[in-house]
Structures are given as C-alpha cells and as structure tokens.
Amino acid sequence: MPVAATLLNMTGSQHPMDDFPVRPLRFDLDRIDDSELVWSRSCPHFSMFINALGLHVPYFERFLVRVMRAHRGELTDEDLLRDVRKIIGQEAHHAFNFVALNERLARRYPGIGALDAAARSYFERAAATRSKRFQIGFTAGYETFTFLGGMIILDRYAELMEDAEPHLRALWVWHQVEEVEHGAVAFDFYQAFYGEQEWYRRAMVLFAFAHIALETFRAYRCIVRVEHGRFRDRLRAWRFFAGFAKDLFAASLPVYRRDYHPSKHPICNDAQNRLAIAWRRHEAAGGDVLNLDRQTVDTMLAHPAP
Ligand SMILES: [Fe+2]
Ligand SMILES: [Fe+2]
C-alpha cells in the first residue's frame, strides 16, 4: 500500500473504501465457554441473530474468492484488480475464522451442524454449476448486505454490543469494519462484466436478501430453541429478528437506484463511523484487536491512535 494512502487511512480522513489492507487475523475461539456464545450482554438477541446470520457466511466468502479468482484475469482496470486481490485476502481470512466459530455453534445447538453442511454444499454447487453471470451477480447482491449490515452494526455499536465477551466482539467488529472497507469491490466487479444489465443487478440484490433471510431464519430457529424455553422469550427473540431484517431491507432501498454506488450510500461516510476509524488506527498502530474488552474500546474511541 502506498505510504500516503496508509496515512490517510490511519487518520480516517479518507473514504474507508479508497484503500484497505489485508489483515491475517486468527481469533482464539477455544477460550470461549459454550455459555458465552450468546456473547452480547447489551443485546443477547443480537448475538443470537448474528451467530445465525454468520453460519452460512464463510461458504459464501469462499464462493466469492472462487468466483473472483476465476474471472479477475479478464479485468483491465488496475485499481479494481488491486482491490479484487485485497477482498480475496480479507474474505479468505474471514472464512477461516467463521468456520471455526461454526464448529463451536454446532456443538451447542442441535441442527446447526446439518445447516452448516447444507450451506457448504449449496455454495460449492453454485461455484461448480451456475453461470458466470449468476455467480458474479449473486456475489454483488450478497456483498450489498454484508456491507450494509457492517454499517448498521457499527452505527448501533453501543446498543448491540457495548457490554460483550471480548473475543467474539473483536471478531465481529473486525468483520464489520472490513466488510465496509471492501463494500464496493463486488459491485465494481459486476459493473466491469455486466454494467449494462442493471435489472439483473437489482434482481440479484433481492435474491441475495431472500437467501440470507432464509438461511438466518433456519439457524436462528435452532438457536432460539436452545436459549429460550418460554414462549414469551421466544416471541421477543423473533421480534428482534423481524426488526433487524426490516432495517436491513430498508437500508437496501437506495441500492435499487440507477446511479447507485456503494461509496455514495447515505449511511457510508467517515463522520458516522467513529468506531471503524478508531479500530483501523488502533490496528495499524499495532494494538491488540483479537481481544477487545470494554475499556480498550472506550480508550480507542476517546484517544484514537495518531
Ligand atoms: Fe466477510
Ligand atoms: Fe465481504
């Protein structure tokens, strides 16, 4: 990465998507007790929800890596090619850590192991058999929601995970920050191949939303059954699910505009992402991002690294 670009990123004065590094992080999930898998004390339903949503994500991430590797040789834009190399690096590291988390979830929740295996084979089949347009379009549609989810969660950090198990909080903050950083790459990749087919891009955004919602619903059902015995508690859990799905869908509405680009999405700007900026500076300055306790985050936010 050019030095000037690195400095701009560290000060947060640059758009978060303009340049981003690959961070080869490995989270030690063996330190976590099974009871801590509901890892947010601020909002336990959020941790159940995001564990459910994340279950199939590593298989999508491997799919993205496979699709981009297969077709990047046809790109002529050097900047896009550079970003494609970086998103491949980021997503490969995400998948490694999330597969490890899935193993922990499967040990606690009956049914999760089968869903994990089904998600793995769905994406392996899609990578082997679906058309090039489907693969690139689905990747772009899907990345719409990892990007928007990243923004929503970082914006609602205090409500969703201010008080939380520090390793799993660290895992999710890292993932959300990087999803925002590379949030335009899959869109640009689609544009490079099928830019004139706007209707297909929009259709794939809808398709991806339906896919994510269904996968999350199935996994959440397994988790809620174990965590909540009483009908009233289950009802509250499902209310959270419906509310978050609605917020995610509402955030996706600007995506259907003809002149849409992820870097111009109304919720993506530096001023609204204090935590992402502080986290990037902390990580770039050599701070520990594998174990984020509350005091570390408070200090990061109050006294960001220079
Ligand atoms: Fe990811
Ligand atoms: Fe991503």
Tab-separated table of C-alpha atoms and ligand atoms in Angstrom:
chain	number	residue	atom	x	y	z
A	1	MET	CA	0.000	0.000	0.000
A	2	PRO	CA	1.392	3.479	-0.814
A	3	VAL	CA	2.596	5.308	2.325
A	4	ALA	CA	0.417	8.354	1.636
A	5	ALA	CA	-2.683	6.188	1.322
A	6	THR	CA	-1.819	4.352	4.542
A	7	LEU	CA	-1.505	7.598	6.432
A	8	LEU	CA	-4.761	8.873	5.052
A	9	ASN	CA	-6.492	5.696	6.174
A	10	MET	CA	-4.950	5.899	9.636
A	11	THR	CA	-6.182	9.429	10.125
A	12	GLY	CA	-9.618	8.452	8.910
A	13	SER	CA	-9.753	11.436	6.583
A	14	GLN	CA	-10.069	9.218	3.534
A	15	HIS	CA	-13.206	7.372	2.458
A	16	PRO	CA	-12.973	3.938	4.107
A	17	MET	CA	-13.330	2.180	0.743
A	18	ASP	CA	-10.498	4.022	-1.012
A	19	ASP	CA	-7.724	1.791	0.209
A	20	PHE	CA	-7.662	-1.107	2.624
A	21	PRO	CA	-5.175	-3.689	3.858
A	22	VAL	CA	-5.434	-7.474	4.257
A	23	ARG	CA	-5.162	-8.338	7.951
A	24	PRO	CA	-4.324	-12.014	8.587
A	25	LEU	CA	-6.000	-12.291	11.999
A	26	ARG	CA	-6.625	-15.553	13.859
A	27	PHE	CA	-9.095	-15.481	16.754
A	28	ASP	CA	-8.621	-17.997	19.561
A	29	LEU	CA	-12.198	-19.189	19.968
A	30	ASP	CA	-11.211	-22.071	22.255
A	31	ARG	CA	-11.003	-19.548	25.073
A	32	ILE	CA	-14.754	-19.054	24.908
A	33	ASP	CA	-17.074	-21.014	27.122
A	34	ASP	CA	-20.179	-22.518	25.451
A	35	SER	CA	-22.424	-20.323	27.609
A	36	GLU	CA	-20.614	-17.267	26.194
A	37	LEU	CA	-21.726	-17.977	22.627
A	38	VAL	CA	-24.604	-15.627	23.407
A	39	TRP	CA	-21.827	-13.152	23.627
A	40	SER	CA	-23.526	-9.743	23.895
A	41	ARG	CA	-24.844	-8.820	27.316
A	42	SER	CA	-26.036	-5.471	25.910
A	43	CYS	CA	-28.329	-7.268	23.453
A	44	PRO	CA	-28.333	-11.081	23.742
A	45	HIS	CA	-30.780	-11.375	20.845
A	46	PHE	CA	-28.331	-9.572	18.591
A	47	SER	CA	-25.600	-12.107	19.354
A	48	MET	CA	-28.023	-14.964	18.673
A	49	PHE	CA	-29.107	-13.266	15.446
A	50	ILE	CA	-25.602	-12.540	14.161
A	51	ASN	CA	-24.407	-16.053	15.072
A	52	ALA	CA	-27.318	-17.362	12.977
A	53	LEU	CA	-26.665	-14.987	10.092
A	54	GLY	CA	-22.953	-15.768	10.154
A	55	LEU	CA	-23.422	-19.535	9.889
A	56	HIS	CA	-23.526	-19.714	6.098
A	57	VAL	CA	-21.301	-16.670	5.548
A	58	PRO	CA	-17.904	-18.478	5.351
A	59	TYR	CA	-19.206	-20.611	2.477
A	60	PHE	CA	-20.351	-17.522	0.627
A	61	GLU	CA	-16.936	-15.972	1.314
A	62	ARG	CA	-15.178	-18.996	-0.213
A	63	PHE	CA	-17.598	-18.779	-3.157
A	64	LEU	CA	-16.675	-15.109	-3.665
A	65	VAL	CA	-12.979	-15.968	-3.575
A	66	ARG	CA	-13.505	-18.720	-6.157
A	67	VAL	CA	-15.612	-16.536	-8.482
A	68	MET	CA	-13.244	-13.576	-8.380
A	69	ARG	CA	-10.157	-15.745	-8.856
A	70	ALA	CA	-11.783	-17.414	-11.864
A	71	HIS	CA	-12.624	-14.165	-13.669
A	72	ARG	CA	-10.204	-11.467	-12.463
A	73	GLY	CA	-7.854	-12.221	-15.370
A	74	GLU	CA	-10.356	-10.513	-17.686
A	75	LEU	CA	-10.223	-7.170	-15.813
A	76	THR	CA	-8.421	-4.252	-17.422
A	77	ASP	CA	-8.780	-1.691	-14.601
A	78	GLU	CA	-5.603	-1.933	-12.495
A	79	ASP	CA	-7.193	-0.263	-9.431
A	80	LEU	CA	-10.075	-2.720	-9.466
A	81	LEU	CA	-7.665	-5.613	-9.889
A	82	ARG	CA	-5.736	-4.408	-6.815
A	83	ASP	CA	-8.964	-4.207	-4.785
A	84	VAL	CA	-10.029	-7.654	-6.003
A	85	ARG	CA	-6.751	-9.114	-4.707
A	86	LYS	CA	-7.430	-7.455	-1.359
A	87	ILE	CA	-11.054	-8.547	-0.999
A	88	ILE	CA	-9.924	-12.107	-1.782
A	89	GLY	CA	-7.384	-11.819	1.045
A	90	GLN	CA	-9.858	-10.321	3.515
A	91	GLU	CA	-12.617	-12.828	2.766
A	92	ALA	CA	-10.258	-15.821	2.963
A	93	HIS	CA	-9.288	-14.774	6.493
A	94	HIS	CA	-12.935	-14.171	7.410
A	95	ALA	CA	-13.899	-17.651	6.233
A	96	PHE	CA	-11.114	-19.306	8.225
A	97	ASN	CA	-12.287	-17.722	11.487
A	98	PHE	CA	-16.014	-18.175	10.861
A	99	VAL	CA	-15.678	-21.874	10.057
A	100	ALA	CA	-14.014	-22.233	13.475
A	101	LEU	CA	-16.936	-20.388	15.086
A	102	ASN	CA	-19.402	-22.663	13.289
A	103	GLU	CA	-17.778	-25.691	14.900
A	104	ARG	CA	-18.435	-24.151	18.302
A	105	LEU	CA	-22.044	-23.338	17.409
A	106	ALA	CA	-22.646	-26.864	16.115
A	107	ARG	CA	-21.531	-28.302	19.456
A	108	ARG	CA	-24.112	-26.278	21.368
A	109	TYR	CA	-27.110	-26.175	19.035
A	110	PRO	CA	-28.779	-29.321	17.583
A	111	GLY	CA	-29.450	-28.839	13.870
A	112	ILE	CA	-26.686	-26.303	13.288
A	113	GLY	CA	-24.212	-28.912	12.001
A	114	ALA	CA	-26.671	-30.002	9.296
A	115	LEU	CA	-27.359	-26.398	8.239
A	116	ASP	CA	-23.628	-25.734	8.097
A	117	ALA	CA	-23.111	-28.754	5.817
A	118	ALA	CA	-26.046	-27.731	3.606
A	119	ALA	CA	-24.714	-24.183	3.213
A	120	ARG	CA	-21.278	-25.518	2.321
A	121	SER	CA	-22.652	-27.783	-0.406
A	122	TYR	CA	-25.028	-25.090	-1.757
A	123	PHE	CA	-22.160	-22.694	-2.430
A	124	GLU	CA	-19.836	-25.423	-3.714
A	125	ARG	CA	-22.542	-26.475	-6.176
A	126	ALA	CA	-23.215	-22.872	-7.195
A	127	ALA	CA	-19.495	-22.329	-7.860
A	128	ALA	CA	-19.299	-25.505	-9.939
A	129	THR	CA	-22.538	-25.359	-11.927
A	130	ARG	CA	-24.090	-21.881	-12.136
A	131	SER	CA	-23.473	-19.414	-14.978
A	132	LYS	CA	-20.758	-16.774	-14.837
A	133	ARG	CA	-23.428	-14.045	-14.746
A	134	PHE	CA	-25.231	-15.688	-11.836
A	135	GLN	CA	-22.003	-16.116	-9.889
A	136	ILE	CA	-20.836	-12.525	-10.362
A	137	GLY	CA	-24.352	-11.117	-9.862
A	138	PHE	CA	-25.010	-13.169	-6.726
A	139	THR	CA	-21.650	-12.107	-5.309
A	140	ALA	CA	-22.530	-8.439	-5.865
A	141	GLY	CA	-26.052	-8.871	-4.472
A	142	TYR	CA	-24.770	-10.664	-1.418
A	143	GLU	CA	-21.998	-8.171	-0.699
A	144	THR	CA	-24.650	-5.441	-0.663
A	145	PHE	CA	-25.894	-6.852	2.626
A	146	THR	CA	-22.565	-7.649	4.261
A	147	PHE	CA	-21.652	-4.016	3.588
A	148	LEU	CA	-24.961	-2.604	4.829
A	149	GLY	CA	-25.019	-4.971	7.818
A	150	GLY	CA	-21.499	-3.797	8.651
A	151	MET	CA	-22.592	-0.164	8.621
A	152	ILE	CA	-25.763	-0.737	10.633
A	153	ILE	CA	-23.983	-2.758	13.304
A	154	LEU	CA	-21.107	-0.313	13.684
A	155	ASP	CA	-23.561	2.575	13.910
A	156	ARG	CA	-25.518	0.754	16.643
A	157	TYR	CA	-22.439	-0.497	18.493
A	158	ALA	CA	-23.424	0.802	21.961
A	159	GLU	CA	-26.907	-0.684	21.791
A	160	LEU	CA	-25.845	-4.026	20.304
A	161	MET	CA	-22.502	-4.923	21.862
A	162	GLU	CA	-21.063	-2.368	24.262
A	163	ASP	CA	-21.077	-4.981	27.036
A	164	ALA	CA	-19.900	-8.245	25.470
A	165	GLU	CA	-17.497	-11.203	25.545
A	166	PRO	CA	-14.275	-9.576	24.282
A	167	HIS	CA	-13.073	-12.186	21.755
A	168	LEU	CA	-16.371	-12.539	19.904
A	169	ARG	CA	-16.923	-8.801	19.999
A	170	ALA	CA	-13.449	-8.395	18.492
A	171	LEU	CA	-14.249	-10.931	15.767
A	172	TRP	CA	-17.435	-9.153	14.734
A	173	VAL	CA	-16.017	-5.621	14.897
A	174	TRP	CA	-13.119	-6.751	12.653
A	175	HIS	CA	-15.501	-8.403	10.210
A	176	GLN	CA	-17.876	-5.441	10.016
A	177	VAL	CA	-15.051	-2.910	9.554
A	178	GLU	CA	-13.596	-4.943	6.672
A	179	GLU	CA	-16.997	-5.545	5.047
A	180	VAL	CA	-17.426	-1.770	4.861
A	181	GLU	CA	-13.872	-1.296	3.554
A	182	HIS	CA	-14.365	-3.678	0.634
A	183	GLY	CA	-18.078	-2.908	0.257
A	184	ALA	CA	-17.731	-1.540	-3.286
A	185	VAL	CA	-15.500	-4.209	-4.838
A	186	ALA	CA	-18.113	-6.823	-5.738
A	187	PHE	CA	-20.332	-4.038	-7.133
A	188	ASP	CA	-17.472	-2.748	-9.315
A	189	PHE	CA	-16.632	-6.302	-10.357
A	190	TYR	CA	-20.209	-6.786	-11.560
A	191	GLN	CA	-20.104	-3.438	-13.381
A	192	ALA	CA	-16.913	-4.472	-15.194
A	193	PHE	CA	-18.680	-7.504	-16.685
A	194	TYR	CA	-22.389	-6.677	-16.848
A	195	GLY	CA	-22.652	-2.922	-16.196
A	196	GLU	CA	-25.393	-2.517	-18.791
A	197	GLN	CA	-27.609	-5.139	-17.086
A	198	GLU	CA	-28.981	-3.023	-14.237
A	199	TRP	CA	-32.153	-5.076	-13.927
A	200	TYR	CA	-30.129	-8.218	-13.260
A	201	ARG	CA	-28.065	-6.472	-10.566
A	202	ARG	CA	-31.255	-5.387	-8.818
A	203	ALA	CA	-32.807	-8.841	-9.138
A	204	MET	CA	-29.712	-10.370	-7.565
A	205	VAL	CA	-29.884	-7.929	-4.635
A	206	LEU	CA	-33.419	-9.191	-3.954
A	207	PHE	CA	-32.388	-12.801	-4.466
A	208	ALA	CA	-29.455	-12.402	-2.064
A	209	PHE	CA	-31.710	-10.799	0.564
A	210	ALA	CA	-34.148	-13.699	0.345
A	211	HIS	CA	-31.277	-16.193	0.558
A	212	ILE	CA	-29.715	-14.530	3.606
A	213	ALA	CA	-33.099	-14.159	5.352
A	214	LEU	CA	-33.972	-17.831	4.854
A	215	GLU	CA	-30.562	-19.126	5.964
A	216	THR	CA	-30.636	-16.868	9.019
A	217	PHE	CA	-34.210	-17.881	9.878
A	218	ARG	CA	-33.287	-21.581	9.849
A	219	ALA	CA	-30.215	-21.144	12.025
A	220	TYR	CA	-31.910	-18.687	14.395
A	221	ARG	CA	-34.712	-21.199	14.967
A	222	CYS	CA	-32.153	-23.793	16.181
A	223	ILE	CA	-30.509	-21.238	18.473
A	224	VAL	CA	-33.743	-19.837	19.938
A	225	ARG	CA	-34.966	-23.355	20.782
A	226	VAL	CA	-31.935	-23.928	23.000
A	227	GLU	CA	-31.601	-20.477	24.521
A	228	HIS	CA	-35.272	-19.825	25.306
A	229	GLY	CA	-37.632	-22.329	26.885
A	230	ARG	CA	-40.541	-19.941	27.494
A	231	PHE	CA	-42.928	-18.873	24.757
A	232	ARG	CA	-42.718	-15.219	25.825
A	233	ASP	CA	-38.926	-15.186	25.472
A	234	ARG	CA	-39.090	-16.860	22.080
A	235	LEU	CA	-41.586	-14.247	20.931
A	236	ARG	CA	-39.205	-11.464	21.987
A	237	ALA	CA	-36.372	-13.177	20.108
A	238	TRP	CA	-38.441	-13.361	16.929
A	239	ARG	CA	-39.426	-9.711	17.290
A	240	PHE	CA	-35.740	-8.830	17.241
A	241	PHE	CA	-35.270	-10.973	14.125
A	242	ALA	CA	-38.132	-9.216	12.314
A	243	GLY	CA	-36.899	-5.754	13.358
A	244	PHE	CA	-33.342	-6.340	12.171
A	245	ALA	CA	-34.441	-7.901	8.878
A	246	LYS	CA	-36.687	-4.871	8.293
A	247	ASP	CA	-33.808	-2.449	8.996
A	248	LEU	CA	-31.528	-4.330	6.635
A	249	PHE	CA	-34.125	-4.341	3.875
A	250	ALA	CA	-34.888	-0.622	4.381
A	251	ALA	CA	-31.165	0.190	4.175
A	252	SER	CA	-31.025	-1.609	0.841
A	253	LEU	CA	-33.592	0.645	-0.856
A	254	PRO	CA	-31.032	3.177	-2.231
A	255	VAL	CA	-29.279	0.215	-3.847
A	256	TYR	CA	-32.078	-0.010	-6.437
A	257	ARG	CA	-31.373	3.492	-7.773
A	258	ARG	CA	-29.928	3.669	-11.257
A	259	ASP	CA	-26.941	5.869	-10.220
A	260	TYR	CA	-26.187	3.825	-7.091
A	261	HIS	CA	-22.629	3.148	-5.972
A	262	PRO	CA	-21.785	1.711	-2.515
A	263	SER	CA	-19.328	4.533	-1.753
A	264	LYS	CA	-22.227	7.005	-2.123
A	265	HIS	CA	-24.708	5.128	0.061
A	266	PRO	CA	-26.200	7.636	2.538
A	267	ILE	CA	-25.077	5.644	5.569
A	268	CYS	CA	-21.447	5.335	4.440
A	269	ASN	CA	-19.314	8.271	5.475
A	270	ASP	CA	-16.480	8.768	7.916
A	271	ALA	CA	-18.380	11.067	10.246
A	272	GLN	CA	-20.795	8.279	11.152
A	273	ASN	CA	-18.186	5.613	11.767
A	274	ARG	CA	-16.113	6.689	14.748
A	275	LEU	CA	-15.560	3.100	15.883
A	276	ALA	CA	-14.381	1.932	12.442
A	277	ILE	CA	-11.921	4.818	12.241
A	278	ALA	CA	-10.665	4.237	15.804
A	279	TRP	CA	-10.387	0.467	15.196
A	280	ARG	CA	-8.380	0.958	11.985
A	281	ARG	CA	-5.977	3.336	13.719
A	282	HIS	CA	-5.650	1.003	16.715
A	283	GLU	CA	-4.898	-1.977	14.446
A	284	ALA	CA	-2.495	-0.034	12.230
A	285	ALA	CA	-0.616	1.169	15.336
A	286	GLY	CA	-0.087	-2.447	16.452
A	287	GLY	CA	-2.873	-2.554	19.077
A	288	ASP	CA	-4.472	-5.857	20.098
A	289	VAL	CA	-7.640	-6.357	18.013
A	290	LEU	CA	-8.133	-10.034	18.897
A	291	ASN	CA	-9.400	-9.333	22.385
A	292	LEU	CA	-11.431	-6.138	22.675
A	293	ASP	CA	-12.555	-5.507	26.219
A	294	ARG	CA	-14.806	-2.604	27.018
A	295	GLN	CA	-12.032	-0.449	28.399
A	296	THR	CA	-9.919	-0.917	25.265
A	297	VAL	CA	-12.812	0.175	23.059
A	298	ASP	CA	-13.583	3.155	25.313
A	299	THR	CA	-9.918	4.191	25.188
A	300	MET	CA	-9.780	3.691	21.407
A	301	LEU	CA	-12.781	5.944	20.985
A	302	ALA	CA	-11.657	8.591	23.482
A	303	HIS	CA	-7.983	8.694	22.450
A	304	PRO	CA	-7.629	7.331	18.907
A	305	ALA	CA	-4.097	6.356	17.906
A	306	PRO	CA	-2.440	9.140	15.878
B	1	FE	FE	-16.563	-11.354	5.047
B	2	FE	FE	-17.388	-9.099	2.062
